[in-house]
PDB file of C-alpha atoms and ligand atoms in Angstrom:
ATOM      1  CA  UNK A   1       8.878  -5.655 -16.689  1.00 83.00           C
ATOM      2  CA  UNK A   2       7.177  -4.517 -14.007  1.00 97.00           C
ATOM      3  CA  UNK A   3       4.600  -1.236 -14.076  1.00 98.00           C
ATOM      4  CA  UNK A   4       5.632   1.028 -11.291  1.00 98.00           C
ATOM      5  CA  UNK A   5       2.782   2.344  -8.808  1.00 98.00           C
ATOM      6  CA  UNK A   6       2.604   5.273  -7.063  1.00 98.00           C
ATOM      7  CA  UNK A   7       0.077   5.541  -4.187  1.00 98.00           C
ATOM      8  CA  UNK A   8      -0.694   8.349  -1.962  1.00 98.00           C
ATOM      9  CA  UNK A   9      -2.503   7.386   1.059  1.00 98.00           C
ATOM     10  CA  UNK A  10      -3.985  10.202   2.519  1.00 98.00           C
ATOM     11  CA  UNK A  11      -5.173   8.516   5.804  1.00 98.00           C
ATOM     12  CA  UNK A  12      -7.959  10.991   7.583  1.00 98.00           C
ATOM     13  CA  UNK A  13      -7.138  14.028   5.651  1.00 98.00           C
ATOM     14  CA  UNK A  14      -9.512  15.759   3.567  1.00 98.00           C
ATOM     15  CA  UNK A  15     -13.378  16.640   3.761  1.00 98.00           C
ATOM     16  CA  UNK A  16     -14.882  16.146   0.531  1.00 98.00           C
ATOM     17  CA  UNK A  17     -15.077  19.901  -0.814  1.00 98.00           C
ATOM     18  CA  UNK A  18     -10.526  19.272   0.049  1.00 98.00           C
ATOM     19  CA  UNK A  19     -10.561  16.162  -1.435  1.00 98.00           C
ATOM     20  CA  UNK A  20     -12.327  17.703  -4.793  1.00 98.00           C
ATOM     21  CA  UNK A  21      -9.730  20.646  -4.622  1.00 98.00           C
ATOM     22  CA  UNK A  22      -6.328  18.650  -3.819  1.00 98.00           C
ATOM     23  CA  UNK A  23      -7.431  16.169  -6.991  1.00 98.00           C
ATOM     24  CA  UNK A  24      -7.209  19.394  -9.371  1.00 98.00           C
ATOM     25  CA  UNK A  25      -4.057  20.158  -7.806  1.00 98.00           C
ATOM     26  CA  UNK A  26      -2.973  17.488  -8.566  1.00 98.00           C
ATOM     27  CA  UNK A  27      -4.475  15.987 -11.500  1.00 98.00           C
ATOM     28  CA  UNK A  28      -1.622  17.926 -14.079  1.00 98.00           C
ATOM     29  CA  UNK A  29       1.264  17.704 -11.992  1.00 98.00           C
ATOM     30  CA  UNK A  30       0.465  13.807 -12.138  1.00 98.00           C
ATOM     31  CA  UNK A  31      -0.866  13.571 -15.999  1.00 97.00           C
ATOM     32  CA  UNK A  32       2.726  12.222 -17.499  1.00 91.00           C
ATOM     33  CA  UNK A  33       4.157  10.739 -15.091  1.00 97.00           C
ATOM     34  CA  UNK A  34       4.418   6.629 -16.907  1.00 97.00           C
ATOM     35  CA  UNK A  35       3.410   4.441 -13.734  1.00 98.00           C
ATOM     36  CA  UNK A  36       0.087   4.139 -11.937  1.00 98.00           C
ATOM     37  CA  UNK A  37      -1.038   6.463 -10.031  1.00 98.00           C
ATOM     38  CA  UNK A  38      -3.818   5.741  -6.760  1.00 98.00           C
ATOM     39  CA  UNK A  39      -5.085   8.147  -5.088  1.00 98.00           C
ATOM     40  CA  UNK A  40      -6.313   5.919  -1.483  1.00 99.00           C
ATOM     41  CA  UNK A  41      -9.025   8.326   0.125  1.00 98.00           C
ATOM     42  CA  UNK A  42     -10.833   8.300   3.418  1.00 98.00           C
ATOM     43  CA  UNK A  43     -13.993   6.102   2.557  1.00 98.00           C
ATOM     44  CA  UNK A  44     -16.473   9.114   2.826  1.00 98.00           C
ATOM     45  CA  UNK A  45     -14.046  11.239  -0.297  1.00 98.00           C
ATOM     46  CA  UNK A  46     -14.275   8.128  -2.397  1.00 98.00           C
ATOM     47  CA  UNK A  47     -17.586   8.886  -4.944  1.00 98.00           C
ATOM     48  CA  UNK A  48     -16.031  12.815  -4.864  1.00 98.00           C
ATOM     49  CA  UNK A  49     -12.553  11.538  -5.194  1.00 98.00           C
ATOM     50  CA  UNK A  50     -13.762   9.108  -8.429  1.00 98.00           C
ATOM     51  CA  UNK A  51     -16.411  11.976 -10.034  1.00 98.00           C
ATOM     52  CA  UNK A  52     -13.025  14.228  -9.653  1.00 98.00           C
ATOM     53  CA  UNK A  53     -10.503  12.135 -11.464  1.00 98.00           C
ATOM     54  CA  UNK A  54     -12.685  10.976 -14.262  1.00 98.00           C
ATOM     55  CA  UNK A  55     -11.504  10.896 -17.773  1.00 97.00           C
ATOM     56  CA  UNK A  56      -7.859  10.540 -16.217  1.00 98.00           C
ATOM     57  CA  UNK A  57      -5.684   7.571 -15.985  1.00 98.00           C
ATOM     58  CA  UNK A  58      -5.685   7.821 -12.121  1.00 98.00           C
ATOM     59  CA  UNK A  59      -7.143   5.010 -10.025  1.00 98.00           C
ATOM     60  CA  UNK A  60      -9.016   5.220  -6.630  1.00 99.00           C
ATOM     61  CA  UNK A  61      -8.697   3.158  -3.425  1.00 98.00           C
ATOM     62  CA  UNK A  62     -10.299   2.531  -0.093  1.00 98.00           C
ATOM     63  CA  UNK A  63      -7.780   2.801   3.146  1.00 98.00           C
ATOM     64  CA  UNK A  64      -9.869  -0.407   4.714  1.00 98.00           C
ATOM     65  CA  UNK A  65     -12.731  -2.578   4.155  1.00 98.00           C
ATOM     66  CA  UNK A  66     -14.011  -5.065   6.747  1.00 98.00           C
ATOM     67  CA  UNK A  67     -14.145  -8.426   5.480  1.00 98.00           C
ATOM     68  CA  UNK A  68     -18.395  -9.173   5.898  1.00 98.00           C
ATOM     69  CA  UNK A  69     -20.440  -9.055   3.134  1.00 98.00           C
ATOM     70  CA  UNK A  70     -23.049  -6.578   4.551  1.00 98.00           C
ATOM     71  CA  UNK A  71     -24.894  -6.827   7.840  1.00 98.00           C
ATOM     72  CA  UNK A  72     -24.882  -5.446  11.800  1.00 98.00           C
ATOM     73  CA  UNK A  73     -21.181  -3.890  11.631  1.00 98.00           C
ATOM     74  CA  UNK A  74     -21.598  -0.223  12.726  1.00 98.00           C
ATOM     75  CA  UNK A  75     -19.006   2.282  11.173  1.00 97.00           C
ATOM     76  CA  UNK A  76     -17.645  -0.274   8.859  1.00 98.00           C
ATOM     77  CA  UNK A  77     -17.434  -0.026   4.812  1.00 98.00           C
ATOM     78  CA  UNK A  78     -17.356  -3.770   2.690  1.00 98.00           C
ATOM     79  CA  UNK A  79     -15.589  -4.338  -0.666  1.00 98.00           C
ATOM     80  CA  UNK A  80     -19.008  -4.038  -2.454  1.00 98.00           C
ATOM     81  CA  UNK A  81     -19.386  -0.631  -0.912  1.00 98.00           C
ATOM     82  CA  UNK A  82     -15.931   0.345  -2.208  1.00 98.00           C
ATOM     83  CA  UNK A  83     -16.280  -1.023  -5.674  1.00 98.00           C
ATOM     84  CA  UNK A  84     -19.592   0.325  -6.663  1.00 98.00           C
ATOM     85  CA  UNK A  85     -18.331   3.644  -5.626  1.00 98.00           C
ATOM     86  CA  UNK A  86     -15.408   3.422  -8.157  1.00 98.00           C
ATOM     87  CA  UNK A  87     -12.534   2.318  -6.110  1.00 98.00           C
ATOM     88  CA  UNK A  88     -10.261  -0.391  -7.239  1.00 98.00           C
ATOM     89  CA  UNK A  89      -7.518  -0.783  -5.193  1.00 99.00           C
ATOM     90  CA  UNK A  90      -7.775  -0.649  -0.997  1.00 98.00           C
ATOM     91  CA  UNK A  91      -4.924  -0.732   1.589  1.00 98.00           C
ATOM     92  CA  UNK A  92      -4.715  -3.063   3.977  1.00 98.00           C
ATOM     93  CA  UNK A  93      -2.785  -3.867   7.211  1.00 97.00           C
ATOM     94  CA  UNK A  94      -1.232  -0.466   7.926  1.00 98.00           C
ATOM     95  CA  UNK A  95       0.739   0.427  10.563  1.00 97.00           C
ATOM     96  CA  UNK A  96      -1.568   2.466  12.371  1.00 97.00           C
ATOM     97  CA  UNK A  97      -4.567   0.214  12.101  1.00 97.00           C
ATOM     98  CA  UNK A  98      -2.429  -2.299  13.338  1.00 97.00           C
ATOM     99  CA  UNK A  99      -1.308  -0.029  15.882  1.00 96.00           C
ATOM    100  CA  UNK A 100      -4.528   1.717  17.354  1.00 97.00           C
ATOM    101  CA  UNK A 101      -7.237  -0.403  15.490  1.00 97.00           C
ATOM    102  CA  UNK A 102      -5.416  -4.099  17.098  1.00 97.00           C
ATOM    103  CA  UNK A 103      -5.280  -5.459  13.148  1.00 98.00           C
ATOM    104  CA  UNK A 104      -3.465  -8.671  13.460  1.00 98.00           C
ATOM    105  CA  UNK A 105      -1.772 -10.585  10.574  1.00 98.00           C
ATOM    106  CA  UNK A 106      -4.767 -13.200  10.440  1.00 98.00           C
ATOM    107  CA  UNK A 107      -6.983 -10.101  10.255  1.00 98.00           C
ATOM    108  CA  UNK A 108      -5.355  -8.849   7.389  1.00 98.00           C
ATOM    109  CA  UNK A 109      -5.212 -12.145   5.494  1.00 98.00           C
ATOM    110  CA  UNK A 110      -8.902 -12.541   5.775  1.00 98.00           C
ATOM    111  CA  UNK A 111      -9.253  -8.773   4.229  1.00 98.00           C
ATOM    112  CA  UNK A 112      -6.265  -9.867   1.321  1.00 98.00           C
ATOM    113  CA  UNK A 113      -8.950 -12.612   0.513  1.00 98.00           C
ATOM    114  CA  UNK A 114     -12.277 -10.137   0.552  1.00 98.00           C
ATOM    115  CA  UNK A 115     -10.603  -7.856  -1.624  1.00 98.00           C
ATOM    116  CA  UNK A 116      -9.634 -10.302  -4.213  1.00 98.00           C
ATOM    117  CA  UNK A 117     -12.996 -12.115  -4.383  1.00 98.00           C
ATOM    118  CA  UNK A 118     -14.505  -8.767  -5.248  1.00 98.00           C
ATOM    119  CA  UNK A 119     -12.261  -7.813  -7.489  1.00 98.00           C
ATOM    120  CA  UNK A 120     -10.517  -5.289  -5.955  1.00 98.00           C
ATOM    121  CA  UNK A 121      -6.024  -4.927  -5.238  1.00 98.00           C
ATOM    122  CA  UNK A 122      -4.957  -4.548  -2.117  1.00 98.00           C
ATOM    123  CA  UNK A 123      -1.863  -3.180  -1.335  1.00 98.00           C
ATOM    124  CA  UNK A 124      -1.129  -5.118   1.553  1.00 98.00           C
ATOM    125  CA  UNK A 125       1.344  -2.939   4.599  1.00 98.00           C
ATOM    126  CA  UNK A 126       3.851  -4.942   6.461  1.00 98.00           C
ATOM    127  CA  UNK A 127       6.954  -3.404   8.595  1.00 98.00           C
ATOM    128  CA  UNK A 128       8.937  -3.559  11.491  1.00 98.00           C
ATOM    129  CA  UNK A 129       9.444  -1.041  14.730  1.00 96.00           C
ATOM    130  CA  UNK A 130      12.647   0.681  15.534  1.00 95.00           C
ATOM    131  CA  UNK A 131      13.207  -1.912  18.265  1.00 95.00           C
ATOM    132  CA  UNK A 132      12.194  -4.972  16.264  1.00 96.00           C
ATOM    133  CA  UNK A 133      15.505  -3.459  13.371  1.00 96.00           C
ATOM    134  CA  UNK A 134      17.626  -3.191  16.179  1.00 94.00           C
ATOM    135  CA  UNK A 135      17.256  -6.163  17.535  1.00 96.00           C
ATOM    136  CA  UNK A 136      18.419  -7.337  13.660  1.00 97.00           C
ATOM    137  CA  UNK A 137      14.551  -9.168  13.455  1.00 98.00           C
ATOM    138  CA  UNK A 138      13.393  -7.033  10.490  1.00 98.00           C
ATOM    139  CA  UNK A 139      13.252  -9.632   7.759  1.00 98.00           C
ATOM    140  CA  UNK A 140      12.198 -12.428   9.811  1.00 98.00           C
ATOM    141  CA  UNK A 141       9.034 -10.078  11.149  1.00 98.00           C
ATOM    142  CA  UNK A 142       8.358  -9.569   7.853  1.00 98.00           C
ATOM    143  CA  UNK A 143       8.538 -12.917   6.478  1.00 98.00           C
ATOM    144  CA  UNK A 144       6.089 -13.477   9.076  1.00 98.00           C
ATOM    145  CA  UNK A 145       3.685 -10.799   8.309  1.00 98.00           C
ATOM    146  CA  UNK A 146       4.175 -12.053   4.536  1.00 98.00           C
ATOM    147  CA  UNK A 147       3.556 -15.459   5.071  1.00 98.00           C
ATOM    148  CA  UNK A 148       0.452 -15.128   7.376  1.00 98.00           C
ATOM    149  CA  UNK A 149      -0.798 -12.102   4.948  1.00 98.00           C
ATOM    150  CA  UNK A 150      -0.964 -14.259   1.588  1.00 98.00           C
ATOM    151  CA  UNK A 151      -1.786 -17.708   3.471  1.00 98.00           C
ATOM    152  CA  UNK A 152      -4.637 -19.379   0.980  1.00 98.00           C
ATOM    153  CA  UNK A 153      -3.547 -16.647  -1.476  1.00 98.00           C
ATOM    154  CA  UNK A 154      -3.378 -18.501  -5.264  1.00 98.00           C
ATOM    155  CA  UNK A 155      -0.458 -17.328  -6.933  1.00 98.00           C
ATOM    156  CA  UNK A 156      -2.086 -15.869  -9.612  1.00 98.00           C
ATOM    157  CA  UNK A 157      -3.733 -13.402  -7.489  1.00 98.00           C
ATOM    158  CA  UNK A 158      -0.920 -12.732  -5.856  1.00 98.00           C
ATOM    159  CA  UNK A 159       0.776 -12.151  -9.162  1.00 98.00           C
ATOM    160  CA  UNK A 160      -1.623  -8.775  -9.311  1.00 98.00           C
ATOM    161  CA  UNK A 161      -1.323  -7.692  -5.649  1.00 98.00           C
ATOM    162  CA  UNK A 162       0.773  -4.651  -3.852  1.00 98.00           C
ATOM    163  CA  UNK A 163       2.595  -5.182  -1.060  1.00 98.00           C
ATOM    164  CA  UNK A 164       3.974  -2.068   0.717  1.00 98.00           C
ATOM    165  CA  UNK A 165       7.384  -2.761   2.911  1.00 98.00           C
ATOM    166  CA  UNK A 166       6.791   0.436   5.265  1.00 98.00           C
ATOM    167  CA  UNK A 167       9.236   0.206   8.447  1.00 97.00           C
ATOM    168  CA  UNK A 168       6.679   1.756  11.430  1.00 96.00           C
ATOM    169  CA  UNK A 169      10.139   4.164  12.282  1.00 95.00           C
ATOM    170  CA  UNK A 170       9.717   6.056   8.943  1.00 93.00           C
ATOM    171  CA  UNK A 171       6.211   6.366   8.573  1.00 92.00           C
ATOM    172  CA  UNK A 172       5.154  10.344   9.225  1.00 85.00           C
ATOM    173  CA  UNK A 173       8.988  10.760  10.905  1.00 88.00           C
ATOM    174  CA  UNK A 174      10.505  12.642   8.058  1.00 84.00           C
ATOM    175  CA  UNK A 175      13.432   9.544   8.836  1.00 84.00           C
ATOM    176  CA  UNK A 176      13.467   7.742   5.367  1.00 84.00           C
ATOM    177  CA  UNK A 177      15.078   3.783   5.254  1.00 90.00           C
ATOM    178  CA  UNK A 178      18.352   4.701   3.340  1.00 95.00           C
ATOM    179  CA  UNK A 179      17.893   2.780  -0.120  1.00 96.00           C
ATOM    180  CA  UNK A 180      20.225  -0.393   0.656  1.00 97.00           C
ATOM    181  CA  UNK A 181      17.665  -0.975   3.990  1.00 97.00           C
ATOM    182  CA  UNK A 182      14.512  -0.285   1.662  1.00 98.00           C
ATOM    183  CA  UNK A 183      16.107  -2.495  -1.419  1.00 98.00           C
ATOM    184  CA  UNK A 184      17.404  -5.475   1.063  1.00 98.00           C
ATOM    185  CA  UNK A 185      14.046  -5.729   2.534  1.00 98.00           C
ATOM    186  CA  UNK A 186      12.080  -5.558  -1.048  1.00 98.00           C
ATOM    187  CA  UNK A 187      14.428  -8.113  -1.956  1.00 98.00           C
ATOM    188  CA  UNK A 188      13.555 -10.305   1.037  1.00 98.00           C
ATOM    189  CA  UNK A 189       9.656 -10.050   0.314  1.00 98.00           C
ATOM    190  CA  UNK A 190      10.402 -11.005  -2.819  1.00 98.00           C
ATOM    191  CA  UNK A 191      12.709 -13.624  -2.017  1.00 98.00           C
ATOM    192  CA  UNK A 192      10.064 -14.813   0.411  1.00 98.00           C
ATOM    193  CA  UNK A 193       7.300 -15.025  -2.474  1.00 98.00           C
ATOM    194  CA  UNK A 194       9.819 -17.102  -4.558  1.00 98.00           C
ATOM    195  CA  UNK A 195      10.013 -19.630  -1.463  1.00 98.00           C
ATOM    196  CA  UNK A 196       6.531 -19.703  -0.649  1.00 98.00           C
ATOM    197  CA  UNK A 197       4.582 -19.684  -4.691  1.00 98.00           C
ATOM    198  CA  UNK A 198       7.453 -19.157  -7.482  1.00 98.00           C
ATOM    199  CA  UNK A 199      10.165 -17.698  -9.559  1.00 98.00           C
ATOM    200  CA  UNK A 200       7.078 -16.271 -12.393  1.00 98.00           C
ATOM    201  CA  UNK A 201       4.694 -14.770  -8.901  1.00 98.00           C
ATOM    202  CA  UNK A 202       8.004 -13.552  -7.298  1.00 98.00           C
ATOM    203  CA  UNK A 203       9.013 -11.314 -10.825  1.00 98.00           C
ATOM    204  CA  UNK A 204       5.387 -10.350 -11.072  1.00 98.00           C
ATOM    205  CA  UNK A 205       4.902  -9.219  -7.598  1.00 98.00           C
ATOM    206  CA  UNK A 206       4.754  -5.135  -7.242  1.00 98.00           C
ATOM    207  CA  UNK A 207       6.681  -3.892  -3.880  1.00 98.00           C
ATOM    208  CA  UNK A 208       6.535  -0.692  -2.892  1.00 98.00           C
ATOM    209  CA  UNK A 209       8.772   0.876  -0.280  1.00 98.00           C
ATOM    210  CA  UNK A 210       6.499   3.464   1.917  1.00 97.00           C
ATOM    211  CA  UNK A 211       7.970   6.188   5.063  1.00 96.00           C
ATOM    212  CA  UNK A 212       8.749   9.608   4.497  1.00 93.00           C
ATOM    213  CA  UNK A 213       9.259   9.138   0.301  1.00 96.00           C
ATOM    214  CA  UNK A 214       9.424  13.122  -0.369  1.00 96.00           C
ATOM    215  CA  UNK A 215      10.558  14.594  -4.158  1.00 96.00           C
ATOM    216  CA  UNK A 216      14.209  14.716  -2.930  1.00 96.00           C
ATOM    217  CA  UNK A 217      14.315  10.798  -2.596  1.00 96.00           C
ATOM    218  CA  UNK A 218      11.682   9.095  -4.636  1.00 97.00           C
ATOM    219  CA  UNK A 219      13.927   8.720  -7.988  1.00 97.00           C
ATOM    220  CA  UNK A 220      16.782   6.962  -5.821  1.00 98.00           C
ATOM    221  CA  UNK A 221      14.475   4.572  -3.809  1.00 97.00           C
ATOM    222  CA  UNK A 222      12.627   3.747  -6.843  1.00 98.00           C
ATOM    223  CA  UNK A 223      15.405   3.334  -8.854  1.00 98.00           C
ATOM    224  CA  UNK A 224      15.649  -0.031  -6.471  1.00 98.00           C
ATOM    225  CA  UNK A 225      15.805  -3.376  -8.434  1.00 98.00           C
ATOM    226  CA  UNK A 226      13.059  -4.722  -6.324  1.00 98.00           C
ATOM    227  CA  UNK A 227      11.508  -1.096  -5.411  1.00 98.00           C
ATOM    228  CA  UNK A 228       8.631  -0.897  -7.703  1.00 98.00           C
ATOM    229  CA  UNK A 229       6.995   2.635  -6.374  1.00 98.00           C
ATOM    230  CA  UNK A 230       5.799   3.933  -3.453  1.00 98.00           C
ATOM    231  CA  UNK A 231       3.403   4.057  -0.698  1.00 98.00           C
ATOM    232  CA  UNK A 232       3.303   8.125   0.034  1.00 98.00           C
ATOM    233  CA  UNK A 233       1.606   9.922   3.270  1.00 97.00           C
ATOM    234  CA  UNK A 234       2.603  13.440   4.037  1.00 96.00           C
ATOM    235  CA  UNK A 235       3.960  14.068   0.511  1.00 97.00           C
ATOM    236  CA  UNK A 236       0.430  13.047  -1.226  1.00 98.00           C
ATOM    237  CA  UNK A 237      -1.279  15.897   0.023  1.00 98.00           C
ATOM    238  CA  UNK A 238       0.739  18.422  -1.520  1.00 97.00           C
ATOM    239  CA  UNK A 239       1.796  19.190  -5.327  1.00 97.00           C
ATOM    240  CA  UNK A 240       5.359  17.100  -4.348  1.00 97.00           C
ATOM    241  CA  UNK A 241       3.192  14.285  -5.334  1.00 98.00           C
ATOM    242  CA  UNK A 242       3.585  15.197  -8.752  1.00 98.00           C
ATOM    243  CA  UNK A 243       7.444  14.892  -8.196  1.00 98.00           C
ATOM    244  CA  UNK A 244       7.147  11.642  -7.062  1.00 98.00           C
ATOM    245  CA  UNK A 245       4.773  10.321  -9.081  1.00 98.00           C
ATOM    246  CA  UNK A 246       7.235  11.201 -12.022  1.00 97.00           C
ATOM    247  CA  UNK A 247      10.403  10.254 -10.483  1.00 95.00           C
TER     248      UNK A 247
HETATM  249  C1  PEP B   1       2.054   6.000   5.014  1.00 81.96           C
HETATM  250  O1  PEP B   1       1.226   6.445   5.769  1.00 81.96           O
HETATM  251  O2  PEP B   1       1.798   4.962   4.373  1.00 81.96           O
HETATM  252  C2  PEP B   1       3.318   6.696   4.868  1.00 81.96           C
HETATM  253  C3  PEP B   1       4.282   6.106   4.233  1.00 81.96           C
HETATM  254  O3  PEP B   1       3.394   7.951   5.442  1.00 81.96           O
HETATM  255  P1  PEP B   1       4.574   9.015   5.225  1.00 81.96           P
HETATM  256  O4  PEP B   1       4.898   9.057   3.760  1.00 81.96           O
HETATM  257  O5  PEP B   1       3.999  10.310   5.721  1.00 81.96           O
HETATM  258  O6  PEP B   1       5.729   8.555   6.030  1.00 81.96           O
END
């Protein structure tokens, strides 16, 4: 049986001193809820964000890493960086840093593998545009994004990965995939993972659906056979997160 997980990606919201205050906010409304919980903070909350949630079940991630070691790479944050502050899990391939930061699919692959020889889980994005689902390419996009994502991934480490299923049309749009379009494509990742590894790295697999999950729709979307949590913007800044993370 798979452990739901519920991660709020706060992208570049929250100075520090916010950071500290939205984790007591949020700590209790979060404290019951039976899944796991990750808060994934701007790189510069991280240490605050980790201090803050201490002696709680709730686990911190990055929202990038870049894939050297350590070296000349101005403005950039490695895995090391990210562990030794406390993080454990770190998002990678989103749609906006695919969108405004040029990540490709090779890109992200190469950050899949950094993260996993350091020890950290990514929670790897991959989704289609409005155009790319009406021109009825959705799940072979993704298959593509899945199969370039995990290429030289061992099964068992994909067996402890995230992968997000976020369509780029209801990310931040308030328009959520209705929960056949968000199941059918969870299925199809999974499906995919079954082709590419097997049956046992397909079951063990978490997929969470991501784009405008609020606390009217989380129970139904995660109520998905292959739905196992969410990816949450807007709604992880506020105390709705607490809905969600109990739904
Ligand atoms: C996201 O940024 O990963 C996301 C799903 O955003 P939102 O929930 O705001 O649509």
């Amino acid at each position: 049986m798979r452990r739901k997980v519920i991660a709020g990606n706060w992208k570049m919201n929250c100075t520090p001193t916010e950071a500290k205050a939205l984790c007591e906010t949020l700590k209790p409304l979060v404290a019951g809820a039976d899944a796991d919980i990750v808060f994934c903070v701007p790189s510069i909350d991280i240490t605050t964000v980790v201090e803050a949630v201490k002696g709680t079940d709730i686990k911190v991630g990055a929202e990038n890493l870049y894939v050297k070691d350590s070296g000349a790479y101005t403005g950039e944050i490695s895995a090391d960086m990210i562990k030794d502050a406390g993080a454990t899990y770190v998002i990678m391939g989103h749609s906006e840093r695919r969108e405004y930061f040029k990540e490709t699919d090779a890109d992200i692959n190469l950050k899949v593998k950094k993260a996993i020889e350091k020890g950290l889980t990514p929670i790897m994005c991959c989704g289609e545009s409005l155009e790319q689902r009406e021109q009825g390419i959705t799940l072979d996009w993704i298959r593509m994004q899945i199969k370039i994502g995990l290429q030289d991934v061992a099964a068992d480490d994909v067996k402890k990965m995230v992968i997000a299923y976020e369509p780029i049309w209801a990310i931040g749009t308030g328009k959520t995939a209705t929960t056949e379009q968000a199941q059918e494509v969870c299925k199809a990742i999974r499906d995919c993972i079954r082709e590419v590894y097997d049956d046992a790295t397909a079951e063990e697999v978490r997929i969470q659906y991501g784009g405008s999950v609020n606390a009217g729709n989380a129970k139904e979307l995660f109520a998905q056979p292959d739905i196992d949590g969410g990816l949450v913007g807007g709604a992880s800044l506020k105390a709705d997160f607490g809905v969600i993370a109990n739904a």
